[in-house]
Short mmCIF file of C-alpha atoms in Angstrom, two decimals:
data_model
loop_
_atom_site.label_atom_id
_atom_site.label_comp_id
_atom_site.label_asym_id
_atom_site.label_seq_id
_atom_site.Cartn_x
_atom_site.Cartn_y
_atom_site.Cartn_z
CA MET A 8 -114.92 41.01 -43.41
CA HIS A 9 -115.23 43.74 -40.80
CA PRO A 10 -116.18 47.25 -41.93
CA ASP A 11 -113.20 48.70 -40.03
CA CYS A 12 -110.79 46.45 -41.91
CA ASP A 13 -107.97 48.31 -43.59
CA ASN A 14 -106.50 47.52 -47.00
CA VAL A 15 -109.75 45.94 -48.16
CA ASP A 16 -108.63 45.87 -51.78
CA ASP A 17 -105.39 44.03 -50.97
CA LYS A 18 -107.18 41.54 -48.73
CA LEU A 19 -109.93 40.74 -51.23
CA LYS A 20 -107.41 40.49 -54.05
CA TYR A 21 -105.46 37.98 -51.95
CA LEU A 22 -108.58 35.95 -51.10
CA LYS A 23 -109.43 35.76 -54.79
CA SER A 24 -105.87 34.71 -55.66
CA VAL A 25 -106.00 31.73 -53.28
CA GLY A 26 -109.35 30.53 -54.55
CA ILE A 27 -111.73 31.88 -51.92
CA LYS A 28 -115.15 32.37 -53.53
CA GLY A 29 -116.64 35.00 -51.24
CA ILE A 30 -116.91 36.78 -47.93
CA LYS A 31 -119.50 37.24 -45.20
CA ILE A 32 -120.47 40.35 -43.32
CA HIS A 33 -122.78 40.52 -40.33
CA PRO A 34 -124.16 43.99 -39.62
CA ASP A 35 -125.55 43.09 -36.19
CA TYR A 36 -122.40 41.43 -34.87
CA GLN A 37 -120.26 44.14 -36.43
CA ALA A 38 -122.47 46.95 -35.03
CA THR A 39 -122.76 48.64 -38.43
CA TYR A 40 -125.80 49.36 -40.57
CA PHE A 41 -125.81 47.49 -43.86
CA ASP A 42 -125.95 50.65 -45.97
CA ASP A 43 -122.95 52.18 -44.21
CA GLN A 44 -120.44 53.45 -46.77
CA ARG A 45 -117.78 51.06 -45.46
CA TYR A 46 -119.96 48.08 -46.40
CA ILE A 47 -120.75 49.67 -49.76
CA ASP A 48 -117.00 49.99 -50.37
CA ILE A 49 -116.41 46.36 -49.36
CA ILE A 50 -119.18 45.12 -51.64
CA ASN A 51 -117.93 47.21 -54.56
CA CYS A 52 -114.44 45.84 -54.01
CA ALA A 53 -115.80 42.29 -53.87
CA LYS A 54 -117.60 43.04 -57.12
CA LYS A 55 -114.27 44.11 -58.63
CA TYR A 56 -112.83 40.67 -57.77
CA ASP A 57 -116.01 38.75 -58.59
CA LEU A 58 -116.43 37.52 -55.00
CA ILE A 59 -119.74 36.47 -53.48
CA VAL A 60 -120.89 38.63 -50.56
CA VAL A 61 -123.19 37.03 -47.98
CA THR A 62 -124.76 39.16 -45.30
CA HIS A 63 -127.00 38.41 -42.40
CA ALA A 64 -130.35 40.05 -43.15
CA GLY A 65 -133.37 40.70 -40.99
CA ILE A 66 -133.75 40.14 -37.26
CA ASP A 67 -131.00 38.30 -35.41
CA ALA A 68 -132.29 36.16 -32.53
CA GLY A 69 -129.45 37.40 -30.31
CA TYR A 70 -130.34 41.04 -30.95
CA ILE A 71 -134.14 41.05 -30.59
CA ASP A 72 -134.21 44.34 -28.64
CA GLN A 73 -131.71 46.07 -30.94
CA PRO A 74 -132.27 47.94 -34.20
CA VAL A 75 -132.32 45.74 -37.31
CA ARG A 76 -129.05 46.66 -38.97
CA CYS A 77 -129.89 44.91 -42.24
CA SER A 78 -133.51 45.95 -42.57
CA ILE A 79 -135.58 45.83 -45.75
CA ASP A 80 -135.02 49.55 -46.44
CA ARG A 81 -131.28 49.32 -45.88
CA ALA A 82 -131.02 46.20 -48.04
CA LEU A 83 -132.93 47.97 -50.83
CA ASN A 84 -130.58 50.92 -50.55
CA VAL A 85 -127.53 48.68 -50.97
CA ILE A 86 -129.08 46.66 -53.80
CA GLU A 87 -129.78 49.88 -55.70
CA GLN A 88 -126.34 51.37 -55.01
CA VAL A 89 -124.16 48.40 -55.91
CA ASN A 90 -126.32 46.45 -58.39
CA TYR A 91 -124.25 43.32 -57.80
CA ASP A 92 -125.43 39.92 -58.95
CA LYS A 93 -123.42 38.05 -56.31
CA LEU A 94 -125.00 39.59 -53.22
CA VAL A 95 -126.72 37.09 -50.91
CA LEU A 96 -129.22 38.12 -48.24
CA ALA A 97 -129.18 35.35 -45.66
CA HIS A 98 -132.17 33.79 -43.92
CA PHE A 99 -134.54 33.80 -46.89
CA GLY A 100 -133.79 37.44 -47.58
CA ALA A 101 -134.60 38.93 -44.19
CA ASN A 102 -135.00 36.77 -41.10
CA ARG A 103 -138.50 37.15 -39.62
CA LEU A 104 -139.26 39.98 -42.09
CA TRP A 105 -140.21 37.64 -44.90
CA GLU A 106 -143.50 39.26 -45.87
CA GLU A 107 -141.74 42.62 -46.24
CA PHE A 108 -138.98 40.93 -48.24
CA GLU A 109 -141.60 39.37 -50.50
CA ARG A 110 -143.32 42.73 -51.10
CA GLN A 111 -140.25 44.91 -51.55
CA ILE A 112 -137.19 42.89 -52.58
CA ALA A 113 -138.15 39.52 -54.07
CA GLY A 114 -137.37 39.55 -57.78
CA LYS A 115 -134.58 42.12 -57.52
CA ASN A 116 -130.95 41.42 -58.36
CA VAL A 117 -130.13 39.48 -55.18
CA TYR A 118 -129.78 35.90 -54.00
CA ILE A 119 -131.11 34.43 -50.78
CA ASP A 120 -130.13 31.48 -48.64
CA THR A 121 -132.39 29.34 -46.47
CA ALA A 122 -130.31 29.10 -43.29
CA VAL A 123 -132.33 28.92 -40.06
CA THR A 124 -135.63 29.86 -41.71
CA LEU A 125 -137.44 26.75 -42.84
CA PRO A 126 -138.99 25.83 -39.47
CA TYR A 127 -140.30 29.40 -39.02
CA ILE A 128 -141.32 30.92 -42.34
CA ASN A 129 -144.98 30.95 -43.32
CA LYS A 130 -145.53 28.27 -45.96
CA GLN A 131 -147.38 30.59 -48.35
CA THR A 132 -144.72 33.30 -48.07
CA PHE A 133 -142.06 30.65 -48.69
CA PHE A 134 -143.72 29.59 -51.95
CA ASN A 135 -144.45 33.17 -52.99
CA ILE A 136 -140.76 34.10 -52.65
CA LEU A 137 -139.71 30.96 -54.54
CA GLU A 138 -141.72 32.18 -57.53
CA TYR A 139 -139.19 35.01 -57.95
CA ILE A 140 -136.18 32.71 -57.99
#
């Protein structure tokens, strides 16, 4: 779901009605910071319809020289604002920012996925984060 999408409520209501379980957002590819109000509105609407929201989190390999649009601080801001138990931070919480994720976010009301991370994450950090799950 793009942050410039119009009629978000209608679109998410429709997705729910046809059995879709969730949506994905990608702050880097969509050139929008994760704590932008448009994303907050999308997540709150998804919450209304009980839809999972997955977001890319951390450093994207294609955007190494760019600002991290879903940084630890921005993710914390969103987690605190929406308090939604179906929010998923991709790439073990924050790609290539795993130690920061472990210190600041692990154990909060958020899910993580493991996409792309297992060959790269420090083994001890991996197990430390798993303790919170």
